[in-house]
PDB file of C-alpha atoms in Angstrom:
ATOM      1  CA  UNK A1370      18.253 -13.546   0.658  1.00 38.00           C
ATOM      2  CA  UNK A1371      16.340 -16.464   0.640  1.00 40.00           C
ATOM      3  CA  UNK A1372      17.418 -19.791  -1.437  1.00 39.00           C
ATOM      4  CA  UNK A1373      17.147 -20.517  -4.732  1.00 40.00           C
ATOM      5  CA  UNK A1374      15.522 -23.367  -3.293  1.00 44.00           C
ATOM      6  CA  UNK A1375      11.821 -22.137  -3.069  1.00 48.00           C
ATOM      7  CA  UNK A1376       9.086 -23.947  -2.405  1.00 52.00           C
ATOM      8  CA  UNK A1377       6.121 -23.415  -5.567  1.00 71.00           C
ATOM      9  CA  UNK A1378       3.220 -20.729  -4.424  1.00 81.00           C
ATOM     10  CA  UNK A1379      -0.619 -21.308  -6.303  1.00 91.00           C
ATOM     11  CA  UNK A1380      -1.589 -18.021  -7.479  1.00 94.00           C
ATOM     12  CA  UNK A1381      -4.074 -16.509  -4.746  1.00 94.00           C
ATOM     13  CA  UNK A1382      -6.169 -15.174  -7.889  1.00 95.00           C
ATOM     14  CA  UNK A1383      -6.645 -18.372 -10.147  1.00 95.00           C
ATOM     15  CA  UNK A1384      -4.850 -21.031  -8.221  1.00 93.00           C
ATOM     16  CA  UNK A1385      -2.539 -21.507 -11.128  1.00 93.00           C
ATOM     17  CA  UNK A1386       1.295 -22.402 -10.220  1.00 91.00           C
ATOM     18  CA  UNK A1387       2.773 -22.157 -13.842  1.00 91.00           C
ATOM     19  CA  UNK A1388       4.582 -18.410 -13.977  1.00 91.00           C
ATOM     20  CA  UNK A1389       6.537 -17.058 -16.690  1.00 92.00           C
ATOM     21  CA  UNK A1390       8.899 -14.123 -16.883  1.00 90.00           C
ATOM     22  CA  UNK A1391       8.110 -10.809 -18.747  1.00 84.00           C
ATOM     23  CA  UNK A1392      10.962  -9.212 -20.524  1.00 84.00           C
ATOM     24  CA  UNK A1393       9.789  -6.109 -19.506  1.00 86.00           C
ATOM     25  CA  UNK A1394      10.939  -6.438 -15.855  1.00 87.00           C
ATOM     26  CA  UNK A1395      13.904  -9.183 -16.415  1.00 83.00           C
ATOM     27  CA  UNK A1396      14.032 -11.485 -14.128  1.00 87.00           C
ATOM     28  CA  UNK A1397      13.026  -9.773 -10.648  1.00 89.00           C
ATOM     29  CA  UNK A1398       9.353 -10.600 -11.344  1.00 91.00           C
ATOM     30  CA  UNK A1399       7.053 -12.816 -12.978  1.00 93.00           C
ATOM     31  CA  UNK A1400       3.477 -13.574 -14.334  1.00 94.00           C
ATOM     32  CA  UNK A1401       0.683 -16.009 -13.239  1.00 95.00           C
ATOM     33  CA  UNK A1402      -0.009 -17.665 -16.475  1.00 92.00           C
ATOM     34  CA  UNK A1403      -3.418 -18.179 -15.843  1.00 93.00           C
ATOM     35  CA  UNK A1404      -4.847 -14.667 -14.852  1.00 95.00           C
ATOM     36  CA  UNK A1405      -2.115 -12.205 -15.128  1.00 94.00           C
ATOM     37  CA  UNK A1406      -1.371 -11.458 -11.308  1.00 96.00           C
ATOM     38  CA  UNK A1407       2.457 -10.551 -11.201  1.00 96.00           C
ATOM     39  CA  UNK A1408       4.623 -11.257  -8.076  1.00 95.00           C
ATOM     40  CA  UNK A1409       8.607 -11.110  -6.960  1.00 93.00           C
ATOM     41  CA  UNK A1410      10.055 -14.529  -7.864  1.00 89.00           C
ATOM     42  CA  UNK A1411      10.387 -16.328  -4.516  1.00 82.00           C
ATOM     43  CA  UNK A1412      14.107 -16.476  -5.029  1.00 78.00           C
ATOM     44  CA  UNK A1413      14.680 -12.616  -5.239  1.00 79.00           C
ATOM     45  CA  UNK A1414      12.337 -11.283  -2.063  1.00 74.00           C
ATOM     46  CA  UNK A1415      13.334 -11.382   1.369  1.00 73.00           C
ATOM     47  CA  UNK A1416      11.225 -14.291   3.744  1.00 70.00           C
ATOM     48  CA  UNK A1417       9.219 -11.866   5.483  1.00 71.00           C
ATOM     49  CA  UNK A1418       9.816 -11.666   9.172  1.00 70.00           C
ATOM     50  CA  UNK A1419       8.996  -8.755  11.699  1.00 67.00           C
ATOM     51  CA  UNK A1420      13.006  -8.339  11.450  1.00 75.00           C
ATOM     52  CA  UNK A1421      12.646  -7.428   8.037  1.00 82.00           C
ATOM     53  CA  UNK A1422      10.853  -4.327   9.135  1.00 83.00           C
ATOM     54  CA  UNK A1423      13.639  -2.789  11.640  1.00 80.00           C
ATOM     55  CA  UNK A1424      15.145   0.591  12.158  1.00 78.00           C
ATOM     56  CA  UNK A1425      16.868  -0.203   8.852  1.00 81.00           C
ATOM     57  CA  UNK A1426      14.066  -0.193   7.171  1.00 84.00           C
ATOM     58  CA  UNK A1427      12.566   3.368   8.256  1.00 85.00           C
ATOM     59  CA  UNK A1428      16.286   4.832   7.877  1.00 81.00           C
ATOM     60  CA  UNK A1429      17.161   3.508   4.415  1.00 74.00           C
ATOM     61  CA  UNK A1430      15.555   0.681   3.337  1.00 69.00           C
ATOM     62  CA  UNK A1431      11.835   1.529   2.234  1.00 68.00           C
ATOM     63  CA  UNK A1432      12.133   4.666   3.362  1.00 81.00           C
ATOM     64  CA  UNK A1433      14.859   7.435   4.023  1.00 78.00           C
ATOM     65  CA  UNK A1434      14.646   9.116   7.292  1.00 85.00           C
ATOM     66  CA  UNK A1435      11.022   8.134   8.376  1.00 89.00           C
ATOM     67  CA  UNK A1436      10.656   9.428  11.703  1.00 90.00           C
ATOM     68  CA  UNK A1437      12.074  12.952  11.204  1.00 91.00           C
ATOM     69  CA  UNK A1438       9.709  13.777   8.438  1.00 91.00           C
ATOM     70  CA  UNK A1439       6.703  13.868  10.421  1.00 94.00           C
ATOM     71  CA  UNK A1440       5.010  16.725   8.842  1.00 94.00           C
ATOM     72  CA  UNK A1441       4.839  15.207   5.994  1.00 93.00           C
ATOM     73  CA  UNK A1442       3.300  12.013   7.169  1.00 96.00           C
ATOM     74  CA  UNK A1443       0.323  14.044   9.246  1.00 97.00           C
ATOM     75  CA  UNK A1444      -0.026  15.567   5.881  1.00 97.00           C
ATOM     76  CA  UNK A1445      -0.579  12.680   3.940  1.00 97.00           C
ATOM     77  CA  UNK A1446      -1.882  10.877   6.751  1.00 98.00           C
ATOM     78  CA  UNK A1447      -4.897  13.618   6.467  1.00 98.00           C
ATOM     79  CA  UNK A1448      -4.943  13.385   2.665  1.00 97.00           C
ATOM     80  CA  UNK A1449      -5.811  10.001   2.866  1.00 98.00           C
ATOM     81  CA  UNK A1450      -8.329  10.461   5.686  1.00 98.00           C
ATOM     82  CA  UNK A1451     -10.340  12.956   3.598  1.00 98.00           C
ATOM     83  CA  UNK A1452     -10.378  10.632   0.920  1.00 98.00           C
ATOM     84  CA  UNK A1453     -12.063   8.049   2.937  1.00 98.00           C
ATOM     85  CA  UNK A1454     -14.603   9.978   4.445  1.00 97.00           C
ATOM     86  CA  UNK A1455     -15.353  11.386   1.213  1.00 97.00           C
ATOM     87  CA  UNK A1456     -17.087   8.209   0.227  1.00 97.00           C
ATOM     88  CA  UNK A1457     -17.891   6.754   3.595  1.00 96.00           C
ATOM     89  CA  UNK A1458     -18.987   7.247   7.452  1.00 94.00           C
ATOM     90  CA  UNK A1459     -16.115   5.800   9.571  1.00 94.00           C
ATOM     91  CA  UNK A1460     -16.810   5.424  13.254  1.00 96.00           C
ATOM     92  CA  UNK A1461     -13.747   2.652  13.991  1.00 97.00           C
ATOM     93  CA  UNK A1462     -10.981   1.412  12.274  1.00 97.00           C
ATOM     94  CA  UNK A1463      -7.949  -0.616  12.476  1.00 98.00           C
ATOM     95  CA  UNK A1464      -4.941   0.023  10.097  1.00 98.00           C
ATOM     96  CA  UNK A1465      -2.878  -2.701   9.305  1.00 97.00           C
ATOM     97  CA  UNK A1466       1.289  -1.662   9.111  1.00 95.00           C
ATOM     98  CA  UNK A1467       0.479   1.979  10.558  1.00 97.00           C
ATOM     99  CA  UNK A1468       3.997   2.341  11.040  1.00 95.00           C
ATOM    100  CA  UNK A1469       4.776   5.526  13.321  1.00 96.00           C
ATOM    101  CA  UNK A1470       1.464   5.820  14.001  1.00 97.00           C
ATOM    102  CA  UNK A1471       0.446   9.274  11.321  1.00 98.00           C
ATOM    103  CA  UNK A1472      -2.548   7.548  10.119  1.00 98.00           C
ATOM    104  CA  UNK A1473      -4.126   6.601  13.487  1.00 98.00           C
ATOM    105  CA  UNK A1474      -3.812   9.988  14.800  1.00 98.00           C
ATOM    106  CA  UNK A1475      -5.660  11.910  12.037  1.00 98.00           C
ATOM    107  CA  UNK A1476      -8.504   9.473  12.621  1.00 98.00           C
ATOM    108  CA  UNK A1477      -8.934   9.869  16.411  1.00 98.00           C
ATOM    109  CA  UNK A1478      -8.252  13.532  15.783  1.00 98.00           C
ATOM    110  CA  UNK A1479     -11.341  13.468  13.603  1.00 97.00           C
ATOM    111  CA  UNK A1480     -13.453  11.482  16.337  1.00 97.00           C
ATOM    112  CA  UNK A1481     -12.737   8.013  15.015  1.00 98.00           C
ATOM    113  CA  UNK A1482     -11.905   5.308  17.329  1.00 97.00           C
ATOM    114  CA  UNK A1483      -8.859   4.388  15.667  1.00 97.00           C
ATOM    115  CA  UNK A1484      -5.652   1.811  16.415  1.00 97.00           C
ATOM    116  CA  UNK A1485      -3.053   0.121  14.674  1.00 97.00           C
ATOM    117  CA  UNK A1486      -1.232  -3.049  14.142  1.00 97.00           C
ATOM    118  CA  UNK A1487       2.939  -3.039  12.569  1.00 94.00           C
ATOM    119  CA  UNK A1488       5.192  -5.716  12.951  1.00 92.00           C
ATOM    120  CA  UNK A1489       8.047  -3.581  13.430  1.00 91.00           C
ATOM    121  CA  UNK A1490       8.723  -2.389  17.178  1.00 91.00           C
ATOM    122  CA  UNK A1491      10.936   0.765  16.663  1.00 91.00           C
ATOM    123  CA  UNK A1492       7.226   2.136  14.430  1.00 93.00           C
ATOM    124  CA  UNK A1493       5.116   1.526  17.258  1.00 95.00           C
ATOM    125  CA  UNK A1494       7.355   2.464  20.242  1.00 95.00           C
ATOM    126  CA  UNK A1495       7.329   6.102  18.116  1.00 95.00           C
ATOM    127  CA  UNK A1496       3.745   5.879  17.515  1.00 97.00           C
ATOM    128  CA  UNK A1497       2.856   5.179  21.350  1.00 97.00           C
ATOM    129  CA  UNK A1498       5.827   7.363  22.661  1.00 97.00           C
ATOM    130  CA  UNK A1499       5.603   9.997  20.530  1.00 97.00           C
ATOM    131  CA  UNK A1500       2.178  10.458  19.378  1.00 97.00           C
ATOM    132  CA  UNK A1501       0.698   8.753  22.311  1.00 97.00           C
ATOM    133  CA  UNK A1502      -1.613   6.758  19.883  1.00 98.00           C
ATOM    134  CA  UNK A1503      -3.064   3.185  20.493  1.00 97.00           C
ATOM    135  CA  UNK A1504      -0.820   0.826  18.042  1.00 96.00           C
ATOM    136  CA  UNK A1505       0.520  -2.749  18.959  1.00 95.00           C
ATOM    137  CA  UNK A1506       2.925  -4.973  17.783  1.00 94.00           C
ATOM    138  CA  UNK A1507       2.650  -7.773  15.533  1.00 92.00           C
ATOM    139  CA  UNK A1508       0.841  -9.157  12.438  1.00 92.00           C
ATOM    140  CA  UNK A1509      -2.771  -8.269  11.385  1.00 94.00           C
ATOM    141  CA  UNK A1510      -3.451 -11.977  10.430  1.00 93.00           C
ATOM    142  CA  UNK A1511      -2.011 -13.300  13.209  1.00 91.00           C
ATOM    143  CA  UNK A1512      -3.449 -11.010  16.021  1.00 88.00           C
ATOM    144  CA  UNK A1513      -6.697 -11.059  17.648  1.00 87.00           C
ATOM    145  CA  UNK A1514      -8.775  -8.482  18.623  1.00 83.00           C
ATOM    146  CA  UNK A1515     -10.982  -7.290  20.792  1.00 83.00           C
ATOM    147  CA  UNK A1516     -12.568  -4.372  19.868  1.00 80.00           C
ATOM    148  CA  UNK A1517     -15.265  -4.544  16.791  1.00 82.00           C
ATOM    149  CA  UNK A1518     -14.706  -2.030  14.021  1.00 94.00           C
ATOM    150  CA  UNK A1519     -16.584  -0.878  10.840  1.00 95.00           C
ATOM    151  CA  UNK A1520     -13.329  -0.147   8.478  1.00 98.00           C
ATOM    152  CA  UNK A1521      -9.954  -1.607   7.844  1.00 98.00           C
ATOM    153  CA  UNK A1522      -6.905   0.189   5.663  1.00 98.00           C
ATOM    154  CA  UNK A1523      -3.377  -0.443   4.464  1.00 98.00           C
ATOM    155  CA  UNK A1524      -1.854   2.209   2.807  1.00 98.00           C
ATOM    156  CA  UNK A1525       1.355   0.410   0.728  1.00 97.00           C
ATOM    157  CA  UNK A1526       0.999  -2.802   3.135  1.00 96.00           C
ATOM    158  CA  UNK A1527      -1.099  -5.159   0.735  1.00 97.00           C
ATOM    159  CA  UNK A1528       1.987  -5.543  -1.844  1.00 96.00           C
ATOM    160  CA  UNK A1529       3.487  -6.834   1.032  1.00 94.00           C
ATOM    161  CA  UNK A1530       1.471  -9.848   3.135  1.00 94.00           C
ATOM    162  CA  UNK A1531       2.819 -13.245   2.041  1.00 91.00           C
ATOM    163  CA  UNK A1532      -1.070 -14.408   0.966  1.00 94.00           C
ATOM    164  CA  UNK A1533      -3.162 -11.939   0.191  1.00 96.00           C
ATOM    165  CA  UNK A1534      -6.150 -14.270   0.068  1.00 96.00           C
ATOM    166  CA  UNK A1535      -5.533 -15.107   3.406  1.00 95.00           C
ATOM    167  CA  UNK A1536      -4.933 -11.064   4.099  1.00 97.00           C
ATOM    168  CA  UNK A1537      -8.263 -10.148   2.664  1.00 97.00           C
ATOM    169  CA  UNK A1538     -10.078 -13.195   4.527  1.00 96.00           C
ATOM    170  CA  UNK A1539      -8.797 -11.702   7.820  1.00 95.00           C
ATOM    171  CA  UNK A1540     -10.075  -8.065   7.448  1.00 96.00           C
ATOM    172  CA  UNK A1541     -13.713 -10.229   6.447  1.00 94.00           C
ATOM    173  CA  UNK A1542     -13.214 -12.128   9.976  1.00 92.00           C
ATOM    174  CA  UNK A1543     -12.523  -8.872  11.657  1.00 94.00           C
ATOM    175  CA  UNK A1544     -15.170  -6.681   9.646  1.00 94.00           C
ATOM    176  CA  UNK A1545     -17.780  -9.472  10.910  1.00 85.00           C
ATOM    177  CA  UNK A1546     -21.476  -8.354  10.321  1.00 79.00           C
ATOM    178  CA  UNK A1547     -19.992  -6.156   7.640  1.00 89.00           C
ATOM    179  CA  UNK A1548     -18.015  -2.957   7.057  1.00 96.00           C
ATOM    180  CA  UNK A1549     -15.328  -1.650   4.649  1.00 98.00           C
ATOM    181  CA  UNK A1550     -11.853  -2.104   3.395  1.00 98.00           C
ATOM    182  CA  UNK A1551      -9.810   0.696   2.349  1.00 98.00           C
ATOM    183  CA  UNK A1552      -6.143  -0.316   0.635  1.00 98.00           C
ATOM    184  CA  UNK A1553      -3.645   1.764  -1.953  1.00 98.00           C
ATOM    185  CA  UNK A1554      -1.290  -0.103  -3.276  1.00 98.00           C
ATOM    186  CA  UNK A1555       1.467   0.832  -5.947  1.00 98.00           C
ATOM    187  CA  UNK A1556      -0.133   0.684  -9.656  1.00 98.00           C
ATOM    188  CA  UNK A1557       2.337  -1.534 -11.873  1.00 98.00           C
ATOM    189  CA  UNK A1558      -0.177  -0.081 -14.647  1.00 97.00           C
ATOM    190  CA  UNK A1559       1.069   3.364 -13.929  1.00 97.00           C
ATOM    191  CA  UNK A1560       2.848   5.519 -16.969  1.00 97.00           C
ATOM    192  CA  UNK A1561       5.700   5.658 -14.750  1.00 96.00           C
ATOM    193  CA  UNK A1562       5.837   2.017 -14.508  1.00 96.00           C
ATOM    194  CA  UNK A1563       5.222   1.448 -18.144  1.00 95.00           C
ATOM    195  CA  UNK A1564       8.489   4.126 -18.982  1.00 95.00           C
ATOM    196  CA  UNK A1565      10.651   3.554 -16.209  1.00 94.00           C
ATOM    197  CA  UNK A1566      10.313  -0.288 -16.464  1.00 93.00           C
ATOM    198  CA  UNK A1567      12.768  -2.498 -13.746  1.00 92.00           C
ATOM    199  CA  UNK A1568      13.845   1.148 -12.828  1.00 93.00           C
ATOM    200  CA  UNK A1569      10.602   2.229 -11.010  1.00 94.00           C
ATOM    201  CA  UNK A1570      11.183   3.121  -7.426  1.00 92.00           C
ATOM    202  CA  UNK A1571       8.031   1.361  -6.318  1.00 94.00           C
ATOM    203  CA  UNK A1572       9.146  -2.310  -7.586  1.00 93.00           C
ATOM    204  CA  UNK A1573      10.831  -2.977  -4.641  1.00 92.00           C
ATOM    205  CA  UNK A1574      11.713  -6.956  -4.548  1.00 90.00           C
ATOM    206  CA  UNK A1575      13.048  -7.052  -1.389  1.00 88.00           C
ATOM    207  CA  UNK A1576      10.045  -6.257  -0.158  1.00 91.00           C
ATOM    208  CA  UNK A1577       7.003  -5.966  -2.478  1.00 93.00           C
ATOM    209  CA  UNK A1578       5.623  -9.527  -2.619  1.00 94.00           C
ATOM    210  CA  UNK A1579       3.047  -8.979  -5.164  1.00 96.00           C
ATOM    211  CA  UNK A1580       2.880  -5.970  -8.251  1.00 97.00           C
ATOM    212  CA  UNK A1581      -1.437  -4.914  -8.712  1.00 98.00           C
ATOM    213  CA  UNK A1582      -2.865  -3.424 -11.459  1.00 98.00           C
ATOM    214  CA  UNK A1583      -6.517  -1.930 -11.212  1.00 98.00           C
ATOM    215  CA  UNK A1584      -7.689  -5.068 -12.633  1.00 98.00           C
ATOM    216  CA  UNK A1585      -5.912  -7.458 -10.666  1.00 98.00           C
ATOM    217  CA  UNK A1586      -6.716  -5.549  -7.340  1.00 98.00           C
ATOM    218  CA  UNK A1587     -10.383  -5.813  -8.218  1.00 98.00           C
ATOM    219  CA  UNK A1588     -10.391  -9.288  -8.918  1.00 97.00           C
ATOM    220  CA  UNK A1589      -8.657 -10.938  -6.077  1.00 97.00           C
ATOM    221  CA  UNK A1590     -11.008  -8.339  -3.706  1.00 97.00           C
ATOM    222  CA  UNK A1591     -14.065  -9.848  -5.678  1.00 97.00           C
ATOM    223  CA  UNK A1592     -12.764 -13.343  -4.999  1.00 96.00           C
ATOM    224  CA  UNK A1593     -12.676 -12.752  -1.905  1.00 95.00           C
ATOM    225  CA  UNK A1594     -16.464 -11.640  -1.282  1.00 95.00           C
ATOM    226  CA  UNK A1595     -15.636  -7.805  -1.005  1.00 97.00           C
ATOM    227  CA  UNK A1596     -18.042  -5.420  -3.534  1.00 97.00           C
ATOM    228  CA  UNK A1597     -15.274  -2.469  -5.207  1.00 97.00           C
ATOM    229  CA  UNK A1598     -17.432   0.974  -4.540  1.00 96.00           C
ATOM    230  CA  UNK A1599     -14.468   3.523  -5.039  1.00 97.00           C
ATOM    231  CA  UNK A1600     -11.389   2.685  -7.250  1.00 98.00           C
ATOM    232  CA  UNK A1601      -9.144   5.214  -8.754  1.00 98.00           C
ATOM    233  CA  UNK A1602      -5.430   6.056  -8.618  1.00 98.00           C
ATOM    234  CA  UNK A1603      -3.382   8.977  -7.574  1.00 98.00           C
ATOM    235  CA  UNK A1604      -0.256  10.223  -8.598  1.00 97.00           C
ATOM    236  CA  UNK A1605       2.660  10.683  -5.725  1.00 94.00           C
ATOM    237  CA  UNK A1606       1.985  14.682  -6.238  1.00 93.00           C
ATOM    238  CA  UNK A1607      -1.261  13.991  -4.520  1.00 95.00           C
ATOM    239  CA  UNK A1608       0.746  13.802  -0.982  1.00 95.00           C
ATOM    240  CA  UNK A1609       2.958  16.838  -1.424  1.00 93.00           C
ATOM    241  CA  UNK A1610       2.120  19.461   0.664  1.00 93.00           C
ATOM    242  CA  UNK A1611       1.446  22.991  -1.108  1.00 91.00           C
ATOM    243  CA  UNK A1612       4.573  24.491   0.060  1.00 90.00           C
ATOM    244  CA  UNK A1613       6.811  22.340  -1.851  1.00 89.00           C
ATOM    245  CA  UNK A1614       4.344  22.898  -5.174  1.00 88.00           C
ATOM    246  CA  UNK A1615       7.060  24.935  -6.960  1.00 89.00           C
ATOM    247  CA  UNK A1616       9.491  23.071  -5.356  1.00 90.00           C
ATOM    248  CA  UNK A1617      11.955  22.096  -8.414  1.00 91.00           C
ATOM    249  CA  UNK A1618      11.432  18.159  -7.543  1.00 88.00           C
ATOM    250  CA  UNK A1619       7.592  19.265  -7.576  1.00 90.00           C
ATOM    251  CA  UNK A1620       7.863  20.640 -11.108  1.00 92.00           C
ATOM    252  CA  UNK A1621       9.658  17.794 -12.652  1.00 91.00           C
ATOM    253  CA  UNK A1622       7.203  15.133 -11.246  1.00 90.00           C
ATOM    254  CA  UNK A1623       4.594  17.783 -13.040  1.00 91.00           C
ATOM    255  CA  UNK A1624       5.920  17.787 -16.134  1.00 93.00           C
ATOM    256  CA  UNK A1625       7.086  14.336 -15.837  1.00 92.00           C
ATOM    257  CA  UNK A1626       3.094  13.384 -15.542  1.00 92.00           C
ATOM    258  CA  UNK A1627       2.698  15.625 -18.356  1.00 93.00           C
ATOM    259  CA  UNK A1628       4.478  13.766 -20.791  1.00 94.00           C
ATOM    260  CA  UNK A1629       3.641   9.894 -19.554  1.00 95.00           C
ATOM    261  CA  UNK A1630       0.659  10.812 -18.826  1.00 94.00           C
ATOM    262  CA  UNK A1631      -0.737  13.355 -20.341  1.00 93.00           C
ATOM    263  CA  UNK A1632      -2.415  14.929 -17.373  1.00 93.00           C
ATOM    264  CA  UNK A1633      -2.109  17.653 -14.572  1.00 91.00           C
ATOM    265  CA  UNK A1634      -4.469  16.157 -12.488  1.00 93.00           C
ATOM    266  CA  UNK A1635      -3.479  14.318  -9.200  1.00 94.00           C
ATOM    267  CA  UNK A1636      -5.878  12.105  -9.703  1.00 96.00           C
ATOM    268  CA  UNK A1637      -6.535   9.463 -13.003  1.00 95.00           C
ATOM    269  CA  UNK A1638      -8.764   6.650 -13.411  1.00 94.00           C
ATOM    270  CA  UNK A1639      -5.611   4.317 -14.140  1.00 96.00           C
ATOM    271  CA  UNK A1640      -2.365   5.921 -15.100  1.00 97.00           C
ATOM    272  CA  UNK A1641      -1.202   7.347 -11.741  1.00 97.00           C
ATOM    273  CA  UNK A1642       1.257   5.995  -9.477  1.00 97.00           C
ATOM    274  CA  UNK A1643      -0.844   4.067  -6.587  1.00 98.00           C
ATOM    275  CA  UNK A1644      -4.097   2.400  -6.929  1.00 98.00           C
ATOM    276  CA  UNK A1645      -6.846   3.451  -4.073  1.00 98.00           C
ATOM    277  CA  UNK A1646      -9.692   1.005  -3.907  1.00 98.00           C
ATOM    278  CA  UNK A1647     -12.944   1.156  -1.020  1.00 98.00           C
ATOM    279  CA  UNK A1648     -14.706  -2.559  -0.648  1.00 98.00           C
ATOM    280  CA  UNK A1649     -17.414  -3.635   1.206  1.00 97.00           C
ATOM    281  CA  UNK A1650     -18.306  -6.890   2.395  1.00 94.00           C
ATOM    282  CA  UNK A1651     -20.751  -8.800   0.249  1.00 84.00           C
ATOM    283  CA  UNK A1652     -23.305 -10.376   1.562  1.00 78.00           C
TER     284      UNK A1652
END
């Protein structure tokens, strides 16, 4: 864990470097005092480091048993895909911490020129090995590229960069003449959130550098000369596949929804689990 010993971060929103605590998550995260934005206190996260991102990580840490749920990933993977193209034409893309690759696949399977960028080797070794799809190693903000493409995505990756205003002014650099940004992020908004407080899966200090709500998301995008045309959220039911519907997990996170949130649908303008926002580059 890193020091007590931090070094003070400016908000990326406002700029502002006074933070306070809110009671409602004790002391794992805080508030920018000047617009709101909520990040992991420097001395609770992790430095983040390609390391950070190691077999570990895909076995038990983020997530449990990554690679030999692969059928689920294609599904979502394909969930997310349709959700795109529901709203856009996509012709090449570039997803930023594609992980075992799920994502990338879909979209070349669909006639996208797709690849992919994760700082963790064991994920792309899979992806290239396994899937045989075009991913590389390393960070999106430090890599260069050369092949021009129209849209950029990071599904659960944004909550993670160190800056996102230096995230954000990357995917303009690499969307040159223009094109789109596609991100979901976890919604600290959420009815879970708001019942399950410091208890909500999706907090994740070690890793989550920075905890969006819809309005938060929007602003730092618009800060950043990106115009919001899609935003909505989803709850996690959204990526189960219809076999497990009656599944009894399936049913509590139904009823569960129910009663936070008052809804059936997998989809809610704010209350669900992860924001989904489509950008495009102002002019």
């Amino acid at each position: 864990m890193q020091s007590a010993e931090v070094v003070e971060r400016s908000c990326p929103l406002c700029g502002a470097m006074e933070r306070r605590l809110n009671p409602t998550w004790g002391d794992v995260i805080e508030e920018c005092d000047g617009c709101g934005l909520v990040s992991t206190r420097l001395a609770v996260a992790e430095p983040s480091q390609p390391d950070l991102y190691d077999a570990e990580y895909y076995e038990s840490g983020g997530y449990s048993r990554y690679f030999e749920r692969a059928p689920l990933w294609r599904f979502i993977a394909r969930r997310r895909l349709d959700w795109i193209l529901s709203h856009l034409d996509a012709h090449s893309l570039v997803e930023v911490g594609a992980a075992g690759g799920f994502f990338v696949e879909a979209a070349v399977q669909r006639g996208i020129a797709a690849f992919g960028i994760d700082p963790s080797g064991e994920a792309v070794e899979y992806a290239t090995r396994d899937l045989a799809v075009d991913c590389r190693t390393g960070t999106f903000e430090e890599s260069s590229f050369d092949t021009e493409v129209d849209l950029v995505c990071g599904f659960h990756v944004f909550e993670h960069v160190e800056d996102p205003r230096r995230f954000l002014t990357r995917v303009r650099q690499v969307l040159g003449g223009g094109g789109y940004l596609a991100l979901e992020v976890p919604n600290l908004a959420s009815a879970a959130a708001a019942n399950q407080g410091p208890a909500w899966p999706a907090l994740q200090p070690r890793y989550h550098r920075w905890h969006f709500t819809p309005e938060t998301l929007v602003a730092l995008v618009h800060r950043v000369g990106f115009e919001v045309c899609q935003l909505d959220t989803a709850f996690t039911r959204m990526y189960v596949p219809p076999e497990h519907w009656v599944s009894p997990e399936m049913l509590r996170a139904t009823f569960r929804d129910l009663w936070w949130a008052r809804t059936f649908h997998r989809v809610h303008p704010h209350d669900g689990d992860n924001i989904r926002l489509l950008a495009r580059t102002a002019p």
